Short mmCIF file of C-alpha atoms in Angstrom, two decimals:
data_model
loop_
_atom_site.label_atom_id
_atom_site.label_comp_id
_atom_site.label_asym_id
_atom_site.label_seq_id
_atom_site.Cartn_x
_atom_site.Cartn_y
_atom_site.Cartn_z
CA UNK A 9 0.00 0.00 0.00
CA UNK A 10 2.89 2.52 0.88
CA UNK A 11 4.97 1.41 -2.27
CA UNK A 12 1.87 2.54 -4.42
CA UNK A 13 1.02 5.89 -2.60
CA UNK A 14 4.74 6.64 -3.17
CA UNK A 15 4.58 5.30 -6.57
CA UNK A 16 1.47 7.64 -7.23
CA UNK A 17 3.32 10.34 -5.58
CA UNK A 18 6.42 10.48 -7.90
CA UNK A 19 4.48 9.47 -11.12
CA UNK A 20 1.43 11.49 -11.39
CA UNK A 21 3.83 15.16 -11.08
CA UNK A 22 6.13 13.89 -13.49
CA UNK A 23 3.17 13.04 -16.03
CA UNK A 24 1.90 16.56 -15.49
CA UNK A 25 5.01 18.15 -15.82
CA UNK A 26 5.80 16.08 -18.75
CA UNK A 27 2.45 16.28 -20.44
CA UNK A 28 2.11 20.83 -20.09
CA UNK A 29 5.17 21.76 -19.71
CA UNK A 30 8.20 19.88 -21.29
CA UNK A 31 5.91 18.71 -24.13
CA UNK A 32 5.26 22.02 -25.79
CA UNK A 33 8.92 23.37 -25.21
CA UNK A 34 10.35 20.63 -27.05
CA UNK A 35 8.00 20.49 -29.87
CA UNK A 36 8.56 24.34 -30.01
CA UNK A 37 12.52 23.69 -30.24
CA UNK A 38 12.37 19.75 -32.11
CA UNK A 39 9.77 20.66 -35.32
CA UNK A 40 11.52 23.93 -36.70
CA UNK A 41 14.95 22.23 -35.79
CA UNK A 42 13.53 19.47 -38.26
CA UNK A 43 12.58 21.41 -40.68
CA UNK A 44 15.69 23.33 -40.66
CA UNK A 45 17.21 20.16 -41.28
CA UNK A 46 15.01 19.24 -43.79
CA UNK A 47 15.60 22.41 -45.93
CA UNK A 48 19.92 22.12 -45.68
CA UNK A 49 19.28 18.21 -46.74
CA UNK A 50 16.92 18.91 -49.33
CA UNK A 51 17.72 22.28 -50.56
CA UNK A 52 15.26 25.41 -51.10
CA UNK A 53 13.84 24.28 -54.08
CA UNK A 54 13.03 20.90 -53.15
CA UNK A 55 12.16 21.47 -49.71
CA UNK A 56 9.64 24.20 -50.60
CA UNK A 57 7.93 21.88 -53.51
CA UNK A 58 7.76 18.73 -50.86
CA UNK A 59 6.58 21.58 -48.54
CA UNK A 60 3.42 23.16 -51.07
CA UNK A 61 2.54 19.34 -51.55
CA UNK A 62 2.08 18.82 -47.85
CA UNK A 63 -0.13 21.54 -47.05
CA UNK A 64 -2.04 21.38 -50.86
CA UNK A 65 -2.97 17.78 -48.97
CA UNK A 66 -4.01 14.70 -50.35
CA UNK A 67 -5.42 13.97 -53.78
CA UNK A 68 -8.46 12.21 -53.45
CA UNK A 69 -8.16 8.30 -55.17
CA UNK A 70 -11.03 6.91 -56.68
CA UNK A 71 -11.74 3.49 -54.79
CA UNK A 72 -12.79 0.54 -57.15
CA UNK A 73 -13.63 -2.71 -55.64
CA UNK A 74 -10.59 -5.78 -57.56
CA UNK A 75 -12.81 -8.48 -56.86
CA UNK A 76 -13.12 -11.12 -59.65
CA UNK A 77 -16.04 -12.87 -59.89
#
C-alpha cells in the first residue's frame, strides 16, 4: 500500500510536468529544428515543392472494388 502511494506520488507530477510543460517546449525547439534540417538536406527548391505538396494535402483516389467474380 505505501509502495503505491509513493509510486502515485512520484508518477502522477512527473506526467503533469511532462504532459504541459516539457511537451510544448520541445516540440517548439524539435519541429523547426527538423525542418531546418530538412531544408539544408533537401535544398530550397526541393524542400519548398515537398513543402506546397504537404499543405495542398491529399489527392483524393477513386476506390474501385478488384474483386473477380
Amino acid at each position: 500500500m505505501l509502495q503505491r502511494f509513493i509510486g502515485y506520488v512520484l508518477f502522477v507530477p512527473f506526467i503533469i510536468f511532462y504532459s504541459y510543460v516539457l511537451g510544448p517546449v520541445l516540440k517548439a525547439f524539435l519541429v523547426p529544428g527538423g525542418l531546418a534540417i530538412l531544408f539544408f538536406i533537401l535544398g530550397p527548391e526541393a524542400f519548398l515543392f515537398h513543402w506546397r505538396n504537404a499543405r495542398n494535402g491529399q489527392p483524393v483516389v477513386a476506390m474501385t472494388d478488384n474483386i473477380s467474380g
